[in-house]
Coordinates of N, CA and C and ligand atoms in Angstrom, one line a residue:
M1 N 10.6 -105.5 54.1 CA 9.7 -104.4 54.0 C 9.1 -104.1 55.4
H2 N 8.9 -102.8 55.7 CA 8.3 -102.4 57.0 C 6.9 -103.0 57.2
K3 N 6.6 -103.4 58.4 CA 5.3 -104.1 58.6 C 4.1 -103.2 58.4
D4 N 4.2 -101.9 58.4 CA 3.1 -101.0 58.1 C 2.9 -100.6 56.7
V5 N 3.8 -101.2 55.8 CA 3.8 -100.9 54.4 C 3.1 -102.1 53.7
E6 N 2.1 -101.7 52.8 CA 1.3 -102.7 52.1 C 2.1 -103.2 50.9
R7 N 2.7 -102.3 50.1 CA 3.5 -102.7 49.0 C 4.5 -101.5 48.6
I8 N 5.5 -101.9 47.9 CA 6.5 -100.9 47.5 C 6.0 -100.3 46.2
L9 N 6.0 -99.0 46.2 CA 5.6 -98.3 44.9 C 6.8 -97.9 44.1
I10 N 7.8 -97.4 44.8 CA 9.1 -97.0 44.0 C 10.2 -97.7 44.8
S11 N 10.9 -98.7 44.2 CA 11.9 -99.4 44.8 C 13.2 -98.6 44.9
Q12 N 14.2 -99.1 45.6 CA 15.5 -98.4 45.7 C 16.1 -98.3 44.4
D13 N 16.1 -99.3 43.6 CA 16.7 -99.3 42.3 C 16.0 -98.2 41.4
K14 N 14.7 -98.2 41.4 CA 14.0 -97.2 40.6 C 14.3 -95.8 41.1
L15 N 14.4 -95.6 42.4 CA 14.7 -94.3 43.0 C 16.0 -93.8 42.4
E16 N 17.0 -94.7 42.4 CA 18.3 -94.4 41.9 C 18.3 -93.9 40.5
N17 N 17.5 -94.7 39.7 CA 17.4 -94.3 38.2 C 16.7 -93.0 38.1
I18 N 15.7 -92.7 38.9 CA 14.9 -91.5 38.8 C 15.9 -90.3 39.1
V19 N 16.6 -90.5 40.2 CA 17.5 -89.4 40.7 C 18.6 -89.1 39.6
N20 N 19.2 -90.2 39.1 CA 20.2 -90.0 38.0 C 19.7 -89.3 36.8
S21 N 18.5 -89.7 36.4 CA 18.0 -89.0 35.2 C 17.6 -87.6 35.4
L22 N 17.0 -87.3 36.6 CA 16.7 -85.9 36.9 C 17.9 -85.1 37.0
A23 N 18.9 -85.6 37.7 CA 20.2 -84.9 37.8 C 20.8 -84.5 36.5
K24 N 20.8 -85.5 35.6 CA 21.3 -85.2 34.2 C 20.6 -84.0 33.5
R25 N 19.3 -84.1 33.6 CA 18.5 -83.0 33.0 C 18.8 -81.6 33.7
I26 N 18.9 -81.6 35.0 CA 19.1 -80.4 35.7 C 20.5 -79.9 35.3
E27 N 21.5 -80.8 35.3 CA 22.9 -80.4 34.9 C 22.9 -79.7 33.6
K28 N 22.2 -80.2 32.6 CA 22.1 -79.7 31.3 C 21.5 -78.3 31.3
D29 N 20.3 -78.2 32.0 CA 19.5 -76.9 32.0 C 20.2 -75.8 32.8
Y30 N 21.0 -76.2 33.8 CA 21.6 -75.2 34.7 C 23.1 -75.0 34.5
N31 N 23.6 -75.6 33.4 CA 25.0 -75.6 33.1 C 25.7 -74.2 33.2
D32 N 24.9 -73.2 32.7 CA 25.5 -71.8 32.7 C 24.9 -70.9 33.7
K33 N 24.2 -71.5 34.7 CA 23.6 -70.6 35.7 C 24.1 -71.0 37.1
E34 N 24.3 -70.0 37.9 CA 24.6 -70.2 39.3 C 23.4 -70.2 40.2
F35 N 22.8 -71.4 40.2 CA 21.4 -71.5 40.9 C 21.5 -71.8 42.4
I36 N 20.4 -71.6 43.0 CA 20.2 -72.0 44.4 C 19.3 -73.2 44.4
M37 N 19.7 -74.3 45.1 CA 18.7 -75.4 45.2 C 18.1 -75.2 46.6
V38 N 16.7 -75.1 46.6 CA 16.0 -74.9 47.8 C 15.1 -76.1 48.1
G39 N 15.4 -76.7 49.3 CA 14.6 -77.8 49.7 C 13.4 -77.3 50.6
L40 N 12.3 -77.9 50.4 CA 11.2 -77.7 51.3 C 11.2 -78.7 52.4
L41 N 11.5 -78.3 53.6 CA 11.6 -79.3 54.7 C 10.2 -79.7 55.2
K42 N 10.0 -80.9 55.8 CA 11.1 -81.8 55.9 C 11.1 -82.9 54.8
G43 N 10.0 -83.0 54.1 CA 9.9 -84.1 53.1 C 10.9 -84.3 52.1
S44 N 11.6 -83.2 51.7 CA 12.6 -83.2 50.6 C 13.9 -83.7 51.0
V45 N 14.1 -83.9 52.3 CA 15.5 -84.0 52.8 C 16.3 -85.2 52.2
V46 N 15.6 -86.4 52.0 CA 16.3 -87.6 51.6 C 16.6 -87.5 50.0
F47 N 15.5 -87.1 49.3 CA 15.6 -86.9 47.9 C 16.7 -85.9 47.5
M48 N 16.7 -84.7 48.2 CA 17.6 -83.7 47.9 C 19.0 -84.1 48.2
A49 N 19.2 -84.8 49.3 CA 20.6 -85.3 49.6 C 21.1 -86.1 48.5
D50 N 20.3 -87.0 48.0 CA 20.8 -87.9 46.9 C 20.9 -87.1 45.6
L51 N 20.0 -86.3 45.3 CA 20.0 -85.5 44.0 C 21.2 -84.6 43.9
M52 N 21.5 -83.9 45.0 CA 22.6 -82.9 44.8 C 23.9 -83.5 44.7
K53 N 24.1 -84.7 45.2 CA 25.4 -85.4 45.0 C 25.7 -85.8 43.5
K54 N 24.6 -85.9 42.8 CA 24.7 -86.3 41.4 C 24.8 -85.2 40.4
I55 N 24.7 -83.9 40.9 CA 24.8 -82.8 40.0 C 26.2 -82.2 40.1
D56 N 26.9 -82.3 38.9 CA 28.2 -81.9 38.9 C 28.3 -80.4 38.4
L57 N 27.8 -79.5 39.2 CA 27.8 -78.1 38.9 C 28.1 -77.3 40.3
D58 N 28.4 -76.0 40.2 CA 28.5 -75.2 41.4 C 27.2 -74.6 41.7
F59 N 26.7 -74.9 42.9 CA 25.4 -74.3 43.3 C 25.4 -74.2 44.8
R60 N 24.5 -73.3 45.3 CA 24.3 -73.2 46.7 C 23.0 -73.9 47.1
I61 N 22.9 -74.2 48.4 CA 21.7 -74.8 48.9 C 21.1 -74.0 50.0
D62 N 19.8 -74.1 50.1 CA 19.1 -73.4 51.3 C 17.8 -74.2 51.5
F63 N 17.1 -73.8 52.6 CA 15.9 -74.5 52.9 C 14.7 -73.5 53.3
I64 N 13.5 -74.0 53.0 CA 12.3 -73.3 53.4 C 11.4 -74.2 54.2
V65 N 10.8 -73.7 55.2 CA 9.7 -74.5 55.8 C 8.4 -73.8 55.6
A66 N 7.5 -74.5 55.0 CA 6.1 -73.9 54.8 C 5.2 -74.9 55.4
S67 N 4.1 -74.3 56.0 CA 3.1 -75.2 56.6 C 1.7 -74.8 56.2
S68 N 0.9 -75.8 55.9 CA -0.5 -75.4 55.5 C -1.4 -75.7 56.7
Y69 N -2.3 -74.8 56.9 CA -3.3 -74.9 57.9 C -4.3 -76.0 57.5
G70 N -4.9 -76.7 58.5 CA -5.8 -77.8 58.2 C -5.4 -79.0 59.0
S71 N -6.3 -80.0 58.9 CA -6.0 -81.2 59.8 C -5.9 -82.4 58.9
G72 N -5.2 -83.4 59.5 CA -5.2 -84.7 58.9 C -4.5 -84.7 57.5
T73 N -5.2 -85.4 56.6 CA -4.6 -85.5 55.2 C -5.0 -84.4 54.3
E74 N -6.0 -83.6 54.7 CA -6.5 -82.6 53.8 C -6.0 -81.2 54.3
S75 N -5.4 -80.5 53.3 CA -5.0 -79.1 53.7 C -6.0 -78.1 53.3
S76 N -6.0 -77.0 54.1 CA -7.1 -76.0 53.8 C -6.8 -75.1 52.6
G77 N -5.5 -75.1 52.2 CA -5.2 -74.2 51.1 C -4.4 -73.0 51.5
K78 N -4.5 -72.7 52.8 CA -3.8 -71.5 53.3 C -2.4 -72.0 53.8
V79 N -1.4 -71.4 53.2 CA 0.0 -71.8 53.5 C 0.7 -70.6 54.2
R80 N 1.5 -70.9 55.2 CA 2.3 -69.9 55.8 C 3.8 -70.3 55.8
L81 N 4.6 -69.3 55.8 CA 6.1 -69.5 55.8 C 6.5 -69.6 57.3
V82 N 7.2 -70.8 57.6 CA 7.6 -71.0 59.0 C 9.1 -70.7 59.1
K83 N 9.9 -71.0 58.0 CA 11.3 -70.6 58.0 C 11.6 -70.1 56.6
D84 N 12.2 -69.0 56.6 CA 12.6 -68.3 55.3 C 14.0 -68.8 54.8
L85 N 14.3 -68.4 53.6 CA 15.6 -68.6 53.1 C 16.7 -67.8 53.9
E86 N 17.9 -68.3 53.9 CA 19.0 -67.5 54.5 C 19.7 -66.7 53.4
I87 N 19.8 -67.3 52.2 CA 20.4 -66.6 51.0 C 19.4 -65.8 50.3
S88 N 19.8 -64.6 49.9 CA 18.8 -63.7 49.2 C 18.5 -64.3 47.9
P89 N 17.2 -64.3 47.5 CA 16.8 -64.9 46.2 C 16.8 -63.8 45.1
V90 N 17.1 -62.6 45.5 CA 17.0 -61.5 44.5 C 18.0 -61.8 43.3
N91 N 17.3 -61.7 42.1 CA 18.0 -62.0 40.8 C 18.6 -63.4 40.7
K92 N 18.2 -64.3 41.5 CA 18.8 -65.6 41.5 C 17.9 -66.6 40.8
D93 N 18.5 -67.6 40.2 CA 17.7 -68.7 39.6 C 17.6 -69.8 40.7
I94 N 16.3 -70.1 40.9 CA 16.0 -71.0 42.1 C 15.4 -72.3 41.6
L95 N 15.9 -73.4 42.1 CA 15.3 -74.7 41.8 C 14.8 -75.3 43.2
I96 N 13.5 -75.4 43.3 CA 12.9 -75.9 44.5 C 12.9 -77.5 44.4
V97 N 13.2 -78.1 45.5 CA 13.2 -79.6 45.5 C 12.1 -80.0 46.5
E98 N 11.3 -80.9 46.1 CA 10.1 -81.2 46.9 C 9.9 -82.8 46.8
D99 N 9.3 -83.3 47.8 CA 9.0 -84.8 47.8 C 7.8 -85.1 47.0
I100 N 6.7 -84.3 47.2 CA 5.5 -84.6 46.5 C 4.7 -83.3 46.2
V101 N 4.0 -83.3 45.1 CA 3.0 -82.2 44.8 C 1.7 -82.9 44.8
D102 N 0.8 -82.4 45.7 CA -0.5 -83.0 46.0 C -1.5 -82.0 45.5
S103 N -2.1 -81.2 46.4 CA -3.1 -80.2 46.0 C -2.4 -79.1 45.2
G104 N -1.1 -78.9 45.4 CA -0.4 -77.8 44.7 C -0.3 -76.6 45.5
N105 N -1.0 -76.5 46.7 CA -1.1 -75.3 47.5 C 0.3 -74.9 48.0
T106 N 1.1 -75.8 48.5 CA 2.4 -75.4 49.1 C 3.3 -74.8 48.0
L107 N 3.4 -75.5 46.9 CA 4.3 -75.0 45.8 C 3.8 -73.7 45.2
N108 N 2.5 -73.6 45.0 CA 1.9 -72.4 44.5 C 2.3 -71.2 45.3
F109 N 2.2 -71.4 46.6 CA 2.5 -70.3 47.6 C 4.0 -70.0 47.5
V110 N 4.8 -71.0 47.6 CA 6.3 -70.8 47.7 C 6.8 -70.2 46.4
C111 N 6.3 -70.7 45.2 CA 6.8 -70.1 44.0 C 6.4 -68.6 43.9
N112 N 5.2 -68.3 44.2 CA 4.8 -66.9 44.2 C 5.6 -66.1 45.1
Y113 N 5.8 -66.6 46.3 CA 6.6 -65.9 47.3 C 8.0 -65.6 46.8
L114 N 8.6 -66.6 46.2 CA 10.0 -66.4 45.7 C 10.1 -65.4 44.6
M115 N 9.1 -65.4 43.7 CA 9.0 -64.4 42.6 C 8.8 -63.0 43.1
T116 N 7.9 -62.9 44.1 CA 7.7 -61.5 44.7 C 8.9 -61.0 45.5
R117 N 9.7 -62.0 46.0 CA 11.0 -61.6 46.6 C 12.1 -61.2 45.6
G118 N 11.8 -61.3 44.3 CA 12.7 -60.9 43.3 C 13.6 -61.9 42.7
A119 N 13.2 -63.2 42.8 CA 14.0 -64.2 42.1 C 13.9 -64.0 40.6
N120 N 15.0 -64.4 39.9 CA 15.0 -64.3 38.4 C 14.2 -65.4 37.8
S121 N 14.3 -66.6 38.3 CA 13.4 -67.7 37.9 C 13.2 -68.7 39.0
V122 N 12.1 -69.4 38.9 CA 11.8 -70.4 39.9 C 11.3 -71.7 39.2
R123 N 12.0 -72.8 39.4 CA 11.6 -74.0 38.8 C 11.4 -75.0 39.9
V124 N 10.7 -76.1 39.6 CA 10.4 -77.1 40.7 C 10.8 -78.5 40.2
C125 N 11.5 -79.2 41.1 CA 11.8 -80.6 40.9 C 11.1 -81.4 42.0
T126 N 10.2 -82.3 41.6 CA 9.5 -83.1 42.6 C 9.8 -84.6 42.4
L127 N 9.9 -85.3 43.4 CA 10.1 -86.7 43.3 C 8.8 -87.4 42.8
C128 N 7.7 -87.0 43.5 CA 6.4 -87.6 43.2 C 5.4 -86.5 42.8
D129 N 4.5 -86.9 41.9 CA 3.4 -86.0 41.5 C 2.1 -86.7 41.5
K130 N 1.1 -86.1 42.2 CA -0.2 -86.7 42.3 C -1.2 -85.8 41.6
P131 N -1.2 -85.7 40.2 CA -2.0 -84.7 39.5 C -3.5 -84.8 39.8
S132 N -3.9 -86.0 40.1 CA -5.3 -86.2 40.4 C -5.8 -85.5 41.6
R133 N -4.9 -85.0 42.4 CA -5.3 -84.3 43.7 C -5.2 -82.8 43.6
R134 N -4.9 -82.3 42.4 CA -4.6 -80.9 42.3 C -5.8 -80.0 42.5
K135 N -5.6 -78.9 43.3 CA -6.7 -77.9 43.6 C -6.3 -76.6 43.0
V136 N -5.0 -76.3 42.9 CA -4.6 -75.1 42.2 C -3.6 -75.5 41.1
P137 N -3.5 -74.7 40.0 CA -2.6 -75.1 38.9 C -1.2 -75.1 39.4
M138 N -0.5 -76.2 39.2 CA 0.9 -76.3 39.5 C 1.5 -77.4 38.7
E139 N 2.4 -77.1 37.9 CA 3.1 -78.1 37.0 C 4.6 -78.0 37.4
A140 N 5.1 -79.1 37.9 CA 6.6 -79.1 38.2 C 7.4 -79.3 36.9
D141 N 8.5 -78.7 36.9 CA 9.4 -78.7 35.7 C 10.1 -80.1 35.6
Y142 N 10.4 -80.7 36.7 CA 11.1 -82.0 36.7 C 10.3 -82.9 37.6
V143 N 9.8 -84.0 37.1 CA 8.9 -84.9 37.9 C 9.6 -86.3 37.9
G144 N 9.8 -86.9 39.0 CA 10.4 -88.2 39.1 C 9.4 -89.3 38.8
A145 N 8.2 -89.3 39.4 CA 7.2 -90.3 39.1 C 5.8 -89.7 39.3
V146 N 4.9 -90.0 38.4 CA 3.5 -89.7 38.5 C 2.9 -90.8 39.3
I147 N 2.2 -90.6 40.4 CA 1.7 -91.7 41.2 C 0.2 -91.6 41.4
P148 N -0.4 -92.7 41.7 CA -1.9 -92.7 41.9 C -2.2 -92.1 43.3
D149 N -3.5 -91.9 43.6 CA -3.9 -91.3 44.8 C -3.9 -92.3 46.0
E150 N -2.7 -92.6 46.5 CA -2.6 -93.5 47.6 C -1.8 -92.9 48.6
F151 N -1.9 -93.4 49.9 CA -1.1 -92.8 51.0 C 0.3 -93.4 51.0
I152 N 1.2 -92.6 50.6 CA 2.6 -93.1 50.5 C 3.5 -92.5 51.5
V153 N 4.5 -93.4 51.9 CA 5.5 -93.0 52.9 C 6.9 -93.5 52.4
G154 N 7.9 -92.9 53.1 CA 9.3 -93.4 52.8 C 10.0 -92.4 52.0
Y155 N 11.4 -92.5 52.0 CA 12.3 -91.7 51.2 C 11.9 -90.2 51.5
G156 N 11.7 -89.9 52.8 CA 11.4 -88.5 53.1 C 9.9 -88.3 53.5
L157 N 9.0 -89.1 52.9 CA 7.6 -88.9 53.1 C 7.2 -89.5 54.4
D158 N 6.3 -88.8 55.1 CA 5.9 -89.3 56.5 C 4.5 -89.6 56.6
Y159 N 4.1 -90.3 57.7 CA 2.8 -90.3 58.3 C 3.1 -90.1 59.8
D160 N 2.5 -89.0 60.3 CA 2.7 -88.7 61.7 C 4.2 -88.6 62.0
E161 N 5.0 -88.0 61.1 CA 6.4 -87.8 61.3 C 7.2 -89.1 61.3
K162 N 6.6 -90.3 61.0 CA 7.3 -91.5 60.9 C 7.5 -92.0 59.5
Y163 N 8.4 -93.0 59.3 CA 8.6 -93.7 58.0 C 9.5 -92.9 57.0
R164 N 10.0 -91.7 57.4 CA 10.8 -90.9 56.5 C 12.1 -91.6 56.1
N165 N 12.5 -92.5 57.0 CA 13.8 -93.2 56.8 C 13.8 -94.4 55.9
L166 N 12.6 -94.8 55.5 CA 12.5 -96.0 54.7 C 13.2 -95.7 53.3
P167 N 14.0 -96.7 52.8 CA 14.8 -96.4 51.7 C 14.0 -96.5 50.3
Y168 N 12.8 -96.8 50.4 CA 11.9 -96.9 49.2 C 10.6 -96.1 49.5
V169 N 9.8 -95.9 48.4 CA 8.5 -95.3 48.6 C 7.5 -96.4 48.6
G170 N 6.7 -96.5 49.7 CA 5.7 -97.5 49.8 C 4.3 -97.0 50.1
V171 N 3.3 -97.9 49.9 CA 1.9 -97.5 50.2 C 1.7 -98.0 51.7
L172 N 1.2 -97.0 52.5 CA 0.9 -97.3 53.9 C -0.3 -98.1 54.0
K173 N -0.3 -99.1 54.9 CA -1.5 -99.9 55.2 C -2.6 -99.0 55.7
R174 N -3.8 -99.2 55.2 CA -5.0 -98.4 55.7 C -5.2 -98.5 57.2
S175 N -4.9 -99.7 57.7 CA -5.1 -99.9 59.2 C -4.3 -98.9 60.0
V176 N -3.2 -98.4 59.5 CA -2.3 -97.5 60.2 C -3.0 -96.2 60.4
Y177 N -3.6 -95.6 59.4 CA -4.2 -94.3 59.5 C -5.7 -94.3 59.7
E178 N -6.3 -95.5 59.7 CA -7.8 -95.5 60.0 C -8.1 -96.0 61.4
K179 N -7.0 -96.1 62.2 CA -7.2 -96.5 63.6 C -8.0 -95.6 64.4
Ligands
PRP1 C1 3.8 -82.2 52.3 C2 4.8 -82.4 51.2 C3 4.6 -81.1 50.4 C4 3.1 -80.8 50.6 C5 2.4 -81.2 49.4 O1 4.4 -81.4 53.3 O2 6.2 -82.4 51.7 O3 5.4 -80.0 50.9 O4 2.7 -81.6 51.7 O5 1.0 -81.0 49.5 P1 0.2 -79.9 48.7 O6 0.6 -80.0 47.3 O7 -1.2 -80.3 49.0 O8 0.5 -78.5 49.3 P2 4.0 -81.5 54.8 O9 3.2 -80.2 55.1 O10 3.3 -82.7 55.2 O11 5.4 -81.3 55.6 P3 6.7 -82.2 55.5 O12 7.4 -81.8 54.3 O13 7.4 -81.8 56.8 O14 6.3 -83.7 55.5

């Protein structure tokens, strides 16, 4: 385990089970749809890479970068688009892949944005959900794990852009971010 991690919250084995069961559900639901899988960078990158390999359907992938104004661990609620889709979302079924839903601000913004751009449907698949932190209504359609309000890193999730490469989701030691 990494020295900055206090304990493992979602082990590699658990992550594999989560990914497999989400992939099965998505395969069933999108069986007759040519959807676009859209990852929100950068947090979704590890989860999305694993998830897409398990979905035995034809689909395209694309990425969005959204950023929320604010400092530290609290976001202000104002989100802006930093990088748009390259594939047109008009009349398309879109599955957004995300690492975590926290306040809900990012996904609220991105879902509304894609619908106003003319998407046919927008659904959300998130690895982690922290419902206790919600500031705006946002319910993901596919949730890997509901987690407590702790600072987590790994499997795409960062602190100060580090720890994204850890193969598990772990709780970061307080001493790391309270320095
Ligand atoms: C994180 C995470 C989500 C968002 C969730 O992204 O990846 O996109 O915050 O928070 P919210 O529900 O309060 O909006 P971050 O802006 O840290 O960028 P990253 O994906 O590059 O880590």
